[in-house]
Coordinates of C-alpha atoms and ligand atoms in Angstrom, one line a residue:
M8 CA 0.0 0.1 0.3
I9 CA 0.9 3.2 -1.0
G10 CA 0.5 6.4 1.3
G11 CA -2.1 9.3 1.4
G12 CA -0.4 11.2 -1.7
A13 CA -1.2 8.9 -4.0
T14 CA -4.4 7.4 -2.2
G15 CA -5.5 11.2 -0.8
V16 CA -6.3 8.4 2.4
M17 CA -3.5 8.9 4.8
Q18 CA -4.4 6.1 7.4
R19 CA -4.2 7.9 10.4
Y20 CA -2.2 7.2 13.6
S21 CA -4.0 6.2 16.6
V22 CA -4.6 4.0 19.2
F23 CA -7.0 2.0 17.1
S24 CA -4.6 2.0 14.0
L25 CA -1.7 0.3 16.9
V26 CA -4.2 -2.7 18.2
S27 CA -5.4 -3.9 15.0
N28 CA -2.4 -3.9 13.3
A29 CA -0.3 -4.9 16.5
L30 CA -3.2 -7.3 15.8
R31 CA -2.0 -8.5 12.6
G32 CA 0.3 -9.1 12.8
N33 CA 2.5 -5.8 12.5
Q34 CA 2.4 -6.7 8.5
H35 CA 0.0 -3.6 7.3
W36 CA 0.9 -0.7 8.0
E37 CA 1.1 2.0 4.9
R38 CA 4.8 3.1 3.4
A39 CA 5.3 6.9 5.4
W40 CA 5.9 8.9 2.1
R41 CA 5.7 7.3 -1.7
D42 CA 9.2 7.6 -3.6
P43 CA 7.4 9.1 -6.7
D44 CA 9.6 9.8 -10.2
P45 CA 10.5 13.5 -10.4
K46 CA 7.5 15.4 -12.3
E47 CA 8.4 17.6 -15.9
E48 CA 7.7 20.7 -13.7
Y49 CA 5.4 21.7 -10.7
D50 CA 4.7 25.4 -8.8
V51 CA 7.3 24.9 -6.3
V52 CA 11.0 23.7 -6.1
I53 CA 12.0 23.3 -3.1
V54 CA 15.7 22.5 -2.7
G55 CA 16.6 20.4 0.5
G56 CA 15.2 17.1 2.0
G57 CA 16.1 18.6 5.1
G58 CA 13.6 19.4 8.5
H59 CA 12.9 23.2 7.4
G60 CA 12.2 21.9 3.2
L61 CA 10.1 19.2 4.0
A62 CA 8.5 21.9 7.4
T63 CA 8.0 24.2 4.0
A64 CA 6.4 21.6 1.7
Y65 CA 3.7 20.6 4.0
Y66 CA 3.0 24.5 5.6
L67 CA 2.4 25.8 1.1
A68 CA 0.0 22.5 1.3
K69 CA -1.0 22.9 3.9
E70 CA -2.0 26.9 5.2
H71 CA -1.3 27.8 1.0
G72 CA -2.9 25.3 -1.1
I73 CA -0.8 25.0 -2.7
N74 CA 0.8 21.1 -3.9
K75 CA 2.1 20.6 -7.0
V76 CA 5.4 21.1 -5.3
A77 CA 8.6 19.2 -4.9
V78 CA 11.1 18.5 -2.0
L79 CA 14.5 17.5 -3.6
E80 CA 16.9 16.0 -2.0
K81 CA 20.4 15.3 -2.4
G82 CA 21.2 12.0 0.9
Y83 CA 18.7 11.2 2.3
L84 CA 15.8 13.1 4.7
G85 CA 17.2 14.4 7.1
G86 CA 20.7 13.3 6.4
G87 CA 22.0 16.6 7.1
N88 CA 21.2 18.9 9.6
A89 CA 18.5 18.2 10.5
G90 CA 19.2 15.0 11.3
R91 CA 22.5 16.0 13.1
N92 CA 21.9 18.3 16.1
T93 CA 21.3 18.1 19.5
T94 CA 18.0 18.6 19.2
I95 CA 17.7 21.7 21.4
V96 CA 14.0 23.6 21.3
R97 CA 14.4 27.3 23.4
S98 CA 12.9 30.5 22.5
N99 CA 15.2 32.5 25.3
Y100 CA 15.3 35.9 22.2
M101 CA 16.1 39.4 22.5
I102 CA 16.3 41.4 19.7
D103 CA 12.8 42.8 17.7
G104 CA 13.0 40.2 15.2
N105 CA 13.8 37.1 17.0
T106 CA 12.3 37.2 19.1
Q107 CA 8.9 37.3 18.2
F108 CA 10.3 34.2 15.5
Y109 CA 11.2 31.5 18.0
E110 CA 8.4 32.4 20.0
H111 CA 6.4 31.7 17.7
S112 CA 8.1 28.6 16.2
L113 CA 8.0 27.2 19.9
K114 CA 3.8 27.3 20.1
L115 CA 4.3 25.3 17.0
W116 CA 6.1 23.4 18.7
H117 CA 3.9 22.3 21.7
G118 CA 1.0 21.4 19.6
L119 CA 3.4 20.0 16.5
S120 CA 2.5 16.4 17.5
Q121 CA -1.1 17.4 16.7
D122 CA -1.1 18.5 13.6
L123 CA 1.0 16.3 11.8
N124 CA -0.5 13.2 13.3
Y125 CA 2.6 11.7 13.6
N126 CA 5.4 11.9 17.7
V127 CA 7.9 14.0 17.3
M128 CA 8.7 13.2 20.6
F129 CA 8.9 17.2 21.7
S130 CA 9.3 17.2 25.6
P131 CA 9.7 20.2 27.1
R132 CA 11.5 19.5 30.6
G133 CA 12.3 22.7 30.6
Y134 CA 16.3 25.0 30.3
V135 CA 18.4 26.2 31.9
A136 CA 21.3 28.4 30.6
L137 CA 23.9 28.8 33.3
A138 CA 25.4 32.3 34.1
T139 CA 29.3 31.8 35.3
S140 CA 30.0 35.6 36.9
Q141 CA 28.1 38.1 38.2
A142 CA 27.6 40.5 34.9
Q143 CA 26.9 37.0 33.6
M144 CA 23.2 36.6 35.9
D145 CA 23.0 41.0 35.0
A146 CA 23.1 40.3 31.6
S147 CA 20.4 37.4 32.0
A148 CA 17.9 39.2 34.2
F149 CA 18.3 42.1 31.3
R150 CA 17.5 38.5 28.9
A151 CA 14.6 37.7 31.0
N152 CA 13.3 40.7 31.6
S153 CA 12.9 41.4 27.4
M154 CA 11.3 38.3 27.5
R155 CA 8.7 38.4 29.4
M156 CA 7.6 41.7 28.9
N157 CA 7.2 39.9 25.4
G158 CA 5.2 37.9 27.1
I159 CA 7.7 34.8 26.8
D160 CA 8.2 32.5 30.2
A161 CA 11.6 33.5 31.8
E162 CA 12.8 33.2 35.4
L163 CA 16.4 33.6 37.3
L164 CA 17.5 31.4 39.6
T165 CA 19.7 31.7 42.4
R166 CA 23.0 29.7 42.5
E167 CA 21.3 28.0 45.0
Q168 CA 18.7 27.5 43.3
V169 CA 20.4 26.1 40.2
Q170 CA 22.2 23.8 42.1
K171 CA 19.0 22.4 44.3
L172 CA 17.7 22.0 40.5
L173 CA 21.4 19.7 39.4
P174 CA 23.2 19.1 42.4
Y175 CA 25.5 17.2 40.6
L176 CA 26.8 20.6 38.5
D177 CA 29.9 21.7 40.5
C178 CA 29.2 24.3 41.9
S179 CA 31.9 25.3 44.7
P180 CA 33.1 28.4 44.6
N181 CA 36.5 26.8 43.9
A182 CA 34.9 25.4 41.1
R183 CA 37.4 26.0 37.3
F184 CA 33.3 27.5 36.5
P185 CA 31.9 29.0 39.0
V186 CA 28.6 29.4 39.0
Y187 CA 26.4 32.3 39.7
G188 CA 22.7 31.6 38.8
G189 CA 21.4 30.8 35.6
L190 CA 17.8 31.9 33.4
W191 CA 15.2 28.9 33.1
Q192 CA 12.6 28.4 30.4
G193 CA 10.4 26.2 31.8
R194 CA 8.7 25.5 27.9
A195 CA 12.1 24.7 26.5
G196 CA 13.1 20.8 26.0
T197 CA 14.1 18.9 23.0
A198 CA 11.9 16.4 20.1
R199 CA 13.1 13.9 18.9
H200 CA 15.5 15.0 15.2
D201 CA 14.2 11.9 12.4
A202 CA 11.0 11.6 13.9
V203 CA 10.0 15.5 12.9
N204 CA 11.7 14.9 9.8
W205 CA 10.1 12.2 9.3
G206 CA 6.5 13.7 10.5
F207 CA 6.6 17.1 8.2
A208 CA 8.1 14.6 5.5
R209 CA 4.7 11.8 5.8
A210 CA 2.5 14.5 6.5
A211 CA 3.2 16.8 3.2
D212 CA 3.4 13.8 1.3
S213 CA -0.8 13.3 2.3
R214 CA -0.9 16.4 0.7
G215 CA -0.2 15.0 -2.5
V216 CA 3.7 16.7 -2.6
D217 CA 6.2 15.4 -3.7
I218 CA 9.3 13.8 -2.1
I219 CA 12.3 12.6 -4.1
Q220 CA 15.7 11.6 -1.8
Q221 CA 18.5 11.3 -4.6
C222 CA 18.2 13.9 -6.5
E223 CA 20.5 16.6 -6.3
V224 CA 20.0 20.1 -7.7
L225 CA 23.4 21.1 -10.2
G226 CA 22.1 24.2 -11.5
Y227 CA 18.6 25.8 -12.5
L228 CA 17.3 26.9 -15.6
W229 CA 16.7 30.0 -16.8
D230 CA 14.6 32.4 -19.4
G231 CA 16.8 35.5 -19.6
G232 CA 17.4 36.9 -16.4
R233 CA 14.8 34.7 -13.9
I234 CA 15.1 31.2 -13.1
V235 CA 12.2 28.9 -14.2
G236 CA 13.5 25.8 -13.0
V237 CA 16.0 23.5 -12.0
E238 CA 19.1 21.0 -13.4
T239 CA 18.9 18.0 -12.0
T240 CA 20.7 14.2 -11.4
R241 CA 16.9 12.6 -12.4
G242 CA 17.2 14.9 -15.5
N243 CA 15.5 18.9 -15.2
I244 CA 12.1 19.7 -13.9
R245 CA 10.7 23.5 -14.5
A246 CA 8.8 25.0 -11.6
K247 CA 7.6 28.6 -11.2
K248 CA 9.4 29.1 -7.8
V249 CA 12.2 27.8 -6.4
A250 CA 13.6 27.5 -2.8
L251 CA 16.5 27.0 -1.7
A252 CA 16.4 25.0 2.7
V253 CA 19.6 23.7 1.9
A254 CA 21.9 25.3 5.0
G255 CA 25.3 24.3 5.0
S256 CA 25.4 23.9 0.9
T257 CA 23.9 28.1 0.2
T258 CA 26.7 29.2 -1.0
L259 CA 27.0 26.3 -3.3
L260 CA 24.2 26.5 -5.0
G261 CA 23.7 30.8 -4.3
Q262 CA 27.6 30.5 -6.9
K263 CA 25.5 29.0 -9.7
A264 CA 22.2 32.5 -9.7
G265 CA 25.0 35.0 -9.2
L266 CA 24.9 35.2 -5.9
E267 CA 27.9 36.7 -3.2
L268 CA 26.1 35.3 0.3
P269 CA 27.0 36.6 3.8
I270 CA 27.2 33.1 4.5
E271 CA 30.0 30.9 5.9
S272 CA 29.5 27.1 5.8
H273 CA 31.5 26.2 9.6
L274 CA 31.3 22.7 11.0
L275 CA 29.7 21.6 14.3
Q276 CA 30.1 18.3 15.9
A277 CA 28.2 16.8 18.3
F278 CA 28.0 13.5 20.5
V279 CA 26.6 11.0 22.6
T280 CA 27.4 8.8 25.2
E281 CA 26.8 5.6 26.4
P282 CA 23.3 4.8 28.4
I283 CA 22.6 5.2 31.4
K284 CA 20.1 5.6 34.3
P285 CA 18.4 8.7 34.1
M286 CA 20.6 11.7 35.3
I287 CA 20.5 14.4 33.9
D288 CA 16.6 16.1 33.2
Y289 CA 16.6 19.7 32.3
V290 CA 18.6 21.0 29.1
I291 CA 21.7 22.3 31.1
A292 CA 23.7 25.6 28.6
Y293 CA 26.5 26.9 29.3
G294 CA 27.8 29.8 27.6
T295 CA 31.5 30.7 29.1
A296 CA 32.7 27.7 27.2
H297 CA 29.7 27.3 24.4
F298 CA 29.1 24.0 26.6
Y299 CA 25.7 22.2 26.5
I300 CA 24.3 18.7 27.6
S301 CA 20.5 16.9 27.7
Q302 CA 19.6 13.2 28.5
S303 CA 17.8 11.5 25.1
D304 CA 15.4 9.1 25.6
K305 CA 17.7 6.6 25.6
G306 CA 19.7 7.5 27.9
G307 CA 22.6 8.3 26.5
L308 CA 24.0 12.0 27.4
V309 CA 23.6 14.4 24.1
L310 CA 26.2 17.1 24.0
G311 CA 28.4 19.4 22.7
G312 CA 30.3 22.9 22.4
D313 CA 31.6 25.0 19.7
L314 CA 32.7 25.7 16.0
D315 CA 35.3 24.0 14.4
G316 CA 37.1 27.4 13.8
Y317 CA 37.6 26.8 9.8
N318 CA 35.4 26.6 7.1
S319 CA 34.8 23.7 4.9
Y320 CA 32.0 21.4 3.6
A321 CA 32.1 18.3 5.4
Q322 CA 30.2 16.5 7.5
R323 CA 33.0 15.5 9.8
G324 CA 35.1 17.5 12.8
N325 CA 38.6 17.3 14.4
L326 CA 40.0 16.7 17.6
P327 CA 40.5 19.6 19.0
I328 CA 37.2 20.3 19.1
V329 CA 36.9 16.8 21.7
D330 CA 39.1 17.5 23.5
E331 CA 37.8 21.1 24.3
V332 CA 33.7 19.0 24.8
L333 CA 34.9 16.9 27.1
T334 CA 37.1 18.7 29.4
V335 CA 34.3 21.4 29.5
A336 CA 31.5 18.2 30.3
K337 CA 34.4 17.2 33.0
A338 CA 34.8 20.4 34.9
L339 CA 31.2 21.3 34.6
I340 CA 30.4 17.0 35.7
P341 CA 32.6 15.5 37.0
A342 CA 30.2 12.0 37.3
L343 CA 30.7 11.3 33.8
S344 CA 34.9 11.2 34.3
R345 CA 34.2 7.5 33.3
L346 CA 31.5 7.6 31.1
R347 CA 32.3 6.8 27.2
V348 CA 31.1 8.6 24.3
L349 CA 29.6 6.1 21.3
R350 CA 29.2 8.4 19.1
H351 CA 30.0 12.0 17.6
W352 CA 29.7 13.5 13.6
A353 CA 29.5 16.6 12.5
G354 CA 26.4 19.1 10.2
V355 CA 28.1 21.8 8.3
M356 CA 26.5 25.0 9.6
D357 CA 24.5 28.1 7.6
M358 CA 26.4 30.3 9.7
S359 CA 24.7 34.4 9.1
M360 CA 27.1 37.8 9.5
D361 CA 24.6 38.5 12.5
G362 CA 23.8 35.5 13.2
S363 CA 20.4 35.6 12.9
P364 CA 18.7 34.0 9.6
I365 CA 17.7 34.8 6.6
I366 CA 14.3 33.9 4.6
C367 CA 12.9 36.1 1.6
K368 CA 12.7 36.6 -1.8
A369 CA 16.4 35.9 -3.2
P370 CA 17.7 39.4 -5.4
V371 CA 17.1 36.8 -8.3
D372 CA 13.4 36.4 -10.1
G373 CA 11.3 33.0 -8.7
L374 CA 15.0 31.8 -6.1
Y375 CA 13.7 31.7 -2.4
L376 CA 15.9 31.6 0.1
N377 CA 16.2 29.9 4.0
C378 CA 19.1 29.7 5.9
G379 CA 22.0 31.2 8.2
W380 CA 20.7 29.6 10.8
C381 CA 23.7 28.9 12.3
Y382 CA 23.7 26.5 15.6
G383 CA 20.4 27.1 16.0
G384 CA 17.8 25.9 13.0
F385 CA 16.7 22.6 15.1
K386 CA 14.4 25.0 17.2
A387 CA 13.6 26.9 14.1
T388 CA 11.6 24.5 12.4
P389 CA 8.1 25.0 11.9
A390 CA 8.4 28.7 12.3
S391 CA 11.0 28.5 9.4
G392 CA 8.7 25.9 7.3
F393 CA 5.7 28.7 8.1
A394 CA 7.3 31.4 7.3
F395 CA 8.6 30.2 4.4
A396 CA 5.9 28.8 2.7
H397 CA 4.0 32.0 3.1
T398 CA 7.0 34.4 1.3
I399 CA 7.0 31.9 -1.5
A400 CA 2.3 31.9 -1.3
K401 CA 2.6 35.0 -1.6
D402 CA 5.5 36.7 -2.9
E403 CA 5.8 39.3 0.4
P404 CA 7.5 38.1 4.4
Y405 CA 5.0 36.2 7.2
E406 CA 4.9 38.9 10.1
T407 CA 7.4 37.3 12.3
N408 CA 10.7 37.1 8.8
A409 CA 10.2 40.2 7.8
R410 CA 13.3 41.4 9.7
F411 CA 14.9 38.4 7.9
T412 CA 16.4 40.2 4.7
L413 CA 19.2 39.7 2.8
D414 CA 20.1 44.1 2.4
R415 CA 19.6 43.8 5.8
F416 CA 23.3 43.6 5.9
R417 CA 24.0 45.8 3.0
R418 CA 21.9 48.8 4.7
G419 CA 23.6 47.5 8.7
Y420 CA 19.8 47.0 10.4
Q421 CA 21.9 43.1 11.1
I422 CA 20.2 41.5 13.8
D423 CA 22.9 40.2 16.0
E424 CA 22.2 38.4 18.7
K425 CA 25.0 37.9 20.4
G426 CA 26.4 41.5 19.8
A427 CA 29.2 39.6 18.1
G428 CA 29.6 41.7 15.1
P429 CA 30.4 39.6 11.6
T430 CA 32.2 37.1 12.9
P431 CA 30.0 33.5 12.3
G432 CA 32.4 31.4 14.6
A433 CA 31.3 34.3 17.5
H434 CA 27.8 33.6 17.3
Ligands
FAD795 C1 25.9 19.1 15.6 C2 24.5 20.3 15.2 C3 24.1 20.4 16.7 C4 23.3 21.2 16.6 N1 22.4 21.5 17.2 C5 21.5 22.6 17.6 C6 20.2 22.9 18.6 O1 20.3 21.9 19.5 N2 19.5 23.2 18.4 C7 18.5 24.0 17.3 O2 18.2 24.9 17.2 N3 19.8 23.9 16.0 C8 20.8 23.1 16.3 N4 21.6 23.3 15.4 C9 21.9 22.7 14.1 C10 20.3 22.9 13.2 O3 20.2 21.3 13.3 C11 20.2 23.1 11.6 O4 19.8 24.4 11.3 C12 18.9 22.6 11.0 O5 18.7 21.5 11.4 C13 18.9 22.9 9.7 O6 18.1 22.6 9.3 P1 18.1 22.4 7.4 O7 16.8 21.6 6.9 O8 18.1 24.2 7.6 O9 19.2 22.3 6.7 P2 19.5 20.4 6.7 O10 19.0 19.5 7.2 O11 20.9 20.4 6.4 O12 19.1 20.2 5.4 C14 19.4 20.1 3.8 C15 19.7 19.3 2.6 O13 20.2 19.9 1.7 C16 20.7 18.3 0.9 N5 21.2 19.8 0.1 C17 22.4 20.3 -0.6 N6 22.5 20.2 -1.4 C18 21.5 19.6 -2.1 C19 21.6 20.0 -3.6 N7 22.7 19.8 -4.4 N8 20.5 19.1 -4.3 C20 19.6 18.7 -3.1 N9 20.1 18.4 -2.0 C21 21.1 19.5 -1.8 C22 21.3 18.2 2.0 O14 22.1 16.9 1.9 C23 20.5 18.5 3.0 O15 19.6 17.3 3.6 C24 22.2 22.0 14.7 C25 23.1 21.0 14.1 C26 24.3 20.8 14.2 C27 25.6 20.1 13.2

């Protein structure tokens, strides 16, 4: 049997379908999505089968009734950053533009499993950003106030409250990184990254979107100065609109359209330890050494740190960051010192020059851009797809991405959340 995109009726997941399939030996589940050949022409071709491309396709069909859409993925769904991240979801931003956008995303996360009829394993377990100096406590208070004024939940924690919440932290005054307190966001948490990709893929397919894997976009079809399709490894495909959601490959496909974009590609690694009993109930972030950690449902600790520090398109990192991340982990939580790391890997980050994303029409007719996600694009997935779909469908931004323009860099209107300037490695 095939998924709903072909039959028009998607088998809904429910307790009844679980029981009925279990009684029949689990031999009758439908495919989650079809595997169609590319058609000659679509209304919209989305390049990139990561979370952002798939979410865009879903919202194009759901919100705008546009379902002559193809998502073209050069490898497999979620093989890019969407399946490689540390799955942290939060909305503790404080600069106008980012604040509204990420809060919209968090609201969508809270209803996403129901909306997609797919368990994305969203776990709003709470997020603590530790402060390790009085100056950081002041900055945390500033951020918390700004969030609360925007209707976003935020709470300042004292050192004692942090100690109570996270008793395994080295909170002694002599610790290498003494903890002063923290910023708490209770509605933040994690989600299962693969499930997010698969949930969006299945829901988009059920609305008629063609999801085409192993189909690399090599260049564009042009009619004068307008892009009217793409050249791919599976032939030419015409499209009224072409939308890029290719993260670390944005500069490569931008160049083919004659665009020099304010994006650099950098590596970011993630690590998973052997599974242990539940220990870390919350997501912990530690800005001083740019470190973050949570525990997966399987028990592995999921942790990460800084960029590798050099430009690359390779999906693998280097040893100095392994050393750095694990050193910080041990300094902060000494009990981890004898835990073994099971796996580590890297993704190619699309680092923008102010740390904020770009979702807009490109300065080339027929082309649309979604990029610049830096460290934080997983949490943005639903809101990014929602806003990008609106931009493609209406040829104007949605209210949440009005500031995420490309020309803000030319005009000097950067959205510099971290105040790090045009230094991608510092964002
Ligand atoms: C180690 C790591 C940890 C992270 N941790 C977090 C976190 O905790 N929280 C958070 O919010 N964010 C996190 N991120 C960032 C987040 O993962 C990304 O910003 C987000 O997943 C980007 O999604 P995407 O769909 O834009 O890109 P991707 O998932 O990378 O999708 C782009 C797709 O485009 C495809 N593609 C590229 N070129 C072509 C072509 N020519 N033709 C066809 N297809 C093409 C690629 O194969 C890829 O599948 C992390 C990232 C990494 C690497």
